Amino acid sequence: MRHLLSTKTISRDEAIVLLDIAEDMADVAGREVKKLPTLRGKTVVNLFFEDSTRTRISFEAAAKRLSADVINFSAKGSSVSKGESLKDTAQTLAAMGADGVVIRHHASGAPLVLAESGWIDAGIINAGDGTHEHPTQALLDAFTIRRRLHGAASRGRDLDGVTVTIVGDVLHSRVARSNLWLLTTLGAQVGFVAPPTLLPADTSAWPATFGFDLDAAIDAGPDVIMMLRIQAERMSASFFPNPREYARGWGLDDERFARLRADSIVMHPGPMNRGLEISSAAADSARSTVLEQVANGVSVRMAALYLLLSGDREDS
Amino acid sequence: MPKERADNVEYLIRGATLPDGTRSDILLAGGRVAELGSGLSRAGASPIDADGLVALPGLVDLHTHLREPGSEQSETVLTGSQAAARGGFTSVFAMANTSPVQDTAGVVEQVLALGEQAGYVTVQPIGAVTVGLAGRQLAELGAMAASRARVRVFSDDGSCVADPLIMRRALEYVKAFDGVIAQHAQDPRLTEKAQMNEGALSAELGLTGWPAVAEESIIARDVLLAEHVGSRLHVCHVSTAGSVDVIRWAKARGINVTAEVTPHHLLLTEELVVGYDARFKVNPPLRRREDVEALRAGLADGTIDIVATDHAPHPTEAKDCEWDAAANGMVGLESALSVVHASVVANGHLDWADVARVLSHTPARIGRLDGQGRRTEVGAPAELTLYDPSASRVFGTGDLSGKGVNSPYLAMTLPGRVQATFHQGYPTVLDGALLPAAEVAAARSEVGHG
């Protein structure tokens, strides 16, 4: 694997290999010394043009557990905020000898531009680009679902026949897009539920079902229900009348949570708006995987870094 | 009486094919088409072998961004004129979104003078509709019309005249001097932060959509306004199938509307956005295959009157970046004729007489530009383009003569080649190569103000 930019181009076999390596990495996390020498001498740069402490520290922990040197480059307070271009930043990092770049950017496609520009030769991991994709989030979600369903027998398994309902701001969600491609590649059936304003205008190219009615989706008894975060900036842009009406229509409140199939998994990529898209009872229940997702994120990111940076870099 | 140059003021073009398919020699003398026919001879005239070449009337671009004054790092009147000549153009209409904006007589006269100095093409300034393109207050339309630049086309291109009352007033006001409002049809609220055509692909790529309805709703409003006040409306860079339908309906109703399509909207589709290569970022955005087909059909049946380039040069750094940060626009003058050839001539939608109409006669008529867009007949001004339709080339930066290299066609194979361009009787391009600026400026000063 040269770069990890999108889940759309990952094959079923590639995905399973990565998830299986993540299982090995998770085993390391259970040891007394949580560290492997695999990436000793390699430099990983966390290049964050957008604030995301959670994702950054997850990648940082992953790289450090593999013994890589980690440089955190945040756009806030750096030359980027003074107008330095992506190109100049990339070339600077190349000159410093970065082997891997984990990039979070507000512009969709920025990681692909970086990977194909020739500005830098490093392996690129997309840590979330605009409203496009967030591949490691989808991988950690798939990993989490697989572990819940298959436990210790997860290795080698896909998600054939698993039903996943993703609820909320699909239009602006890179998590939704990456999960759509990865989960369907692994054999799952994805359904989206959202107010019509928060679905793309044309979803004909998405291999999924679409609905507006969360109650109907709950009553259908999905194996997984994944609640997406509602960003504050949507509240004032007439996507819905107000947060109260949103919560009434599309929030996983206590009543809906009580109606949910008893063994359905409740997921949320975090950070959560408790009381808006998810109630505390749902978020804190045993069926919730919110904290497992965080823990699994480190394992999955270790696997991604390992695949990109260990051994000789293959030519693209 | 223009003073004759000491050498080669006369050109005898042998064996050219006229747009109607007939073969003719063409003698250019005294800044005019002096003789047509076969077997012409003229002592002292420079011979040009045009066997197999199509002789088109000099091309006229109703929509060019020359960037001067204000953004000379992107293009100047001189370099933009050179790009135009290289593409077979003998006249360009210079859009008003310069800095300062072309919203006063002083600025349009400056641009006119820069064009005259360069001498490659007639540079006809367009005037802004509103002060500073801000959409709030009419610019001095009358002063620009009465100036030496004789402005007849007014446009806030780059921005839409979104306020319906300002649009109504502008349409009405320019009737006083037979002007036309060239509208950049884009509802600003429906296209906030828009990055590409809204549809299945924008949903996948996570780029904010620019919906077709944002163009179509403004065109629908404007044709009804033009009907109501009895004015002339021109629609810039029509890009959607729905827009073609609205304009077809308006024309059937007798509304005085004309419309243009760009070469890139006739050839390219939104699929090119997939790699986030900012060379393909343009406003209005590249659309679907169905839109391209509707635009071709609309051009063929006359619903769309002309092809105009929307030549929009940018410095390298404006495109060498992530998609959201990149500037909109493509250079188009040098490639326009080849792209029209590839997109509508090769497949039989247009013949060469149609090309002469959509790239010369009609744009000159819409812009009320004298001395341009005339048929090649005895006595017509010597504005001529010789095009080799049998040529084929991999388009590269060597084919560009302006400052901008933001062409979407680089590394694509395009048909045809402009072999020669004549403006006011003197060549600006010969054997496919641009003539040096000093030579062209000297030739121009010989013929005086044409």
Coordinates of C-alpha atoms in Angstrom, one line a residue, chain B residues 256-434:
Chain B
N256 CA -34.3 39.4 -27.9
V257 CA -31.8 37.1 -26.3
T258 CA -28.5 35.7 -27.5
A259 CA -26.3 33.1 -25.8
E260 CA -22.8 31.9 -25.8
V261 CA -21.1 28.6 -24.9
T262 CA -17.4 28.1 -24.2
P263 CA -15.3 25.6 -26.0
H264 CA -14.6 23.7 -22.7
H265 CA -18.2 23.2 -22.0
L266 CA -18.6 21.7 -25.5
L267 CA -15.9 19.2 -24.9
L268 CA -15.1 18.4 -21.3
T269 CA -17.2 16.9 -18.5
E270 CA -17.2 16.9 -14.7
E271 CA -15.6 13.5 -14.7
L272 CA -12.3 15.3 -15.0
V273 CA -12.7 16.7 -11.5
V274 CA -12.2 13.2 -10.0
G275 CA -8.4 13.7 -9.5
Y276 CA -8.9 17.2 -7.9
D277 CA -6.6 18.7 -10.6
A278 CA -7.4 22.4 -10.3
R279 CA -6.8 23.0 -14.0
F280 CA -10.3 21.7 -14.4
K281 CA -11.8 24.1 -11.9
V282 CA -13.9 26.7 -13.8
N283 CA -17.0 28.8 -13.3
P284 CA -19.6 27.8 -14.3
P285 CA -18.2 24.3 -13.6
L286 CA -17.8 21.4 -16.1
R287 CA -21.1 19.6 -16.3
R288 CA -22.5 16.1 -17.2
R289 CA -22.2 14.4 -20.5
E290 CA -26.0 15.1 -21.1
D291 CA -25.3 18.8 -20.7
V292 CA -22.5 18.7 -23.2
E293 CA -24.7 17.0 -25.7
A294 CA -27.5 19.5 -25.1
L295 CA -25.1 22.4 -25.6
R296 CA -23.8 20.9 -28.9
A297 CA -27.3 20.5 -30.1
G298 CA -28.3 24.0 -29.0
L299 CA -25.3 25.4 -30.9
A300 CA -26.2 23.4 -34.0
D301 CA -29.9 24.5 -34.0
G302 CA -29.1 28.2 -33.3
T303 CA -30.5 28.3 -29.8
I304 CA -26.9 29.2 -28.7
D305 CA -25.6 31.9 -31.0
I306 CA -21.9 31.9 -30.5
V307 CA -18.8 30.3 -29.0
A308 CA -16.8 32.5 -26.7
T309 CA -13.7 31.4 -24.8
D310 CA -13.9 32.9 -21.3
H311 CA -10.1 32.9 -21.6
A312 CA -9.1 33.2 -17.9
P313 CA -5.4 33.2 -17.3
H314 CA -4.0 32.6 -13.8
P315 CA -0.5 32.4 -12.4
T316 CA 0.8 28.9 -11.7
E317 CA 0.4 29.2 -7.9
A318 CA -3.3 29.8 -8.3
K319 CA -3.7 26.3 -9.7
D320 CA -0.9 24.4 -8.0
C321 CA -2.8 23.8 -4.8
E322 CA -5.7 22.1 -3.2
W323 CA -9.1 22.3 -5.1
D324 CA -10.9 24.7 -2.7
A325 CA -8.0 27.2 -2.7
A326 CA -7.6 27.2 -6.5
A327 CA -8.8 30.0 -8.8
N328 CA -11.6 29.4 -11.3
G329 CA -10.8 29.6 -15.0
M330 CA -9.0 28.2 -18.0
V331 CA -7.0 29.8 -20.8
G332 CA -8.9 29.2 -24.0
L333 CA -7.9 31.5 -26.8
E334 CA -5.1 29.4 -28.3
S335 CA -7.1 26.2 -28.2
A336 CA -10.6 27.4 -29.1
L337 CA -10.8 26.6 -32.8
S338 CA -9.3 23.2 -32.3
V339 CA -11.7 22.4 -29.5
V340 CA -14.7 23.6 -31.6
H341 CA -13.4 21.4 -34.4
A342 CA -13.1 18.4 -32.1
S343 CA -16.4 18.9 -30.3
V344 CA -18.9 20.1 -33.0
V345 CA -17.3 20.0 -36.4
A346 CA -15.7 16.5 -36.4
N347 CA -19.1 15.0 -35.6
G348 CA -21.1 17.0 -38.1
H349 CA -23.0 19.3 -35.8
L350 CA -21.4 22.4 -37.5
D351 CA -19.7 23.0 -40.9
W352 CA -17.1 25.6 -41.5
A353 CA -19.7 28.2 -42.5
D354 CA -21.3 27.6 -39.1
V355 CA -18.0 28.1 -37.5
A356 CA -17.6 31.4 -39.3
R357 CA -21.0 32.4 -38.0
V358 CA -20.5 31.3 -34.3
L359 CA -16.9 32.5 -34.0
S360 CA -16.9 35.6 -36.1
H361 CA -20.1 37.0 -37.8
T362 CA -22.5 36.8 -34.9
P363 CA -20.2 37.8 -32.0
A364 CA -19.2 40.9 -33.9
R365 CA -22.9 41.6 -34.5
I366 CA -23.9 41.1 -30.9
G367 CA -21.1 43.4 -29.8
R368 CA -21.9 45.9 -32.5
L369 CA -18.2 45.9 -33.6
D370 CA -17.6 47.4 -37.0
G371 CA -14.8 46.1 -39.2
Q372 CA -15.0 42.6 -37.7
G373 CA -17.0 39.5 -38.5
R374 CA -17.5 40.3 -42.1
R375 CA -17.7 37.7 -44.8
T376 CA -14.6 37.3 -46.9
E377 CA -15.7 39.3 -50.0
V378 CA -14.1 42.0 -52.0
G379 CA -13.9 45.2 -50.1
A380 CA -14.2 43.6 -46.6
P381 CA -11.5 44.4 -44.1
A382 CA -8.5 42.1 -44.3
E383 CA -9.3 40.1 -41.2
L384 CA -8.6 36.5 -41.9
T385 CA -7.6 33.2 -40.4
L386 CA -6.1 30.3 -42.2
Y387 CA -6.8 27.0 -40.5
D388 CA -5.4 23.5 -41.3
P389 CA -8.1 21.1 -40.5
S390 CA -6.0 18.0 -41.4
A391 CA -3.4 18.7 -38.8
S392 CA -3.3 17.0 -35.4
R393 CA -1.1 17.7 -32.4
V394 CA -0.6 16.8 -28.8
F395 CA -1.5 20.2 -27.2
G396 CA 1.3 21.5 -25.0
T397 CA 2.6 24.7 -23.4
G398 CA 4.4 25.4 -26.6
D399 CA 1.0 26.0 -28.2
L400 CA 0.3 28.7 -25.7
S401 CA 1.3 32.4 -26.3
G402 CA -0.3 34.1 -23.3
K403 CA 1.1 34.2 -19.8
G404 CA -1.2 31.6 -18.4
V405 CA -0.5 27.9 -18.7
N406 CA -3.7 26.8 -17.0
S407 CA -5.1 25.0 -20.0
P408 CA -7.2 21.9 -19.5
Y409 CA -6.0 20.5 -22.8
L410 CA -2.3 20.0 -22.0
A411 CA -1.3 16.5 -23.2
M412 CA -4.5 16.0 -25.0
T413 CA -4.5 15.4 -28.8
L414 CA -6.4 18.1 -30.6
P415 CA -7.2 18.4 -34.3
G416 CA -6.2 21.3 -36.6
R417 CA -3.9 24.2 -36.4
V418 CA -4.0 27.9 -37.0
Q419 CA -1.5 28.5 -39.8
A420 CA -1.9 32.2 -40.3
T421 CA -3.8 35.2 -38.9
F422 CA -4.2 38.5 -40.7
H423 CA -5.4 41.6 -38.9
Q424 CA -5.9 44.9 -40.8
G425 CA -4.1 43.3 -43.7
Y426 CA -0.9 42.4 -41.9
P427 CA 0.0 39.0 -40.5
T428 CA 0.1 38.4 -36.8
V429 CA 0.7 34.6 -37.2
L430 CA 2.5 33.0 -40.2
D431 CA 3.4 29.3 -40.6
G432 CA 1.7 28.6 -37.2
A433 CA 4.1 30.9 -35.4
L434 CA 3.4 34.2 -33.7

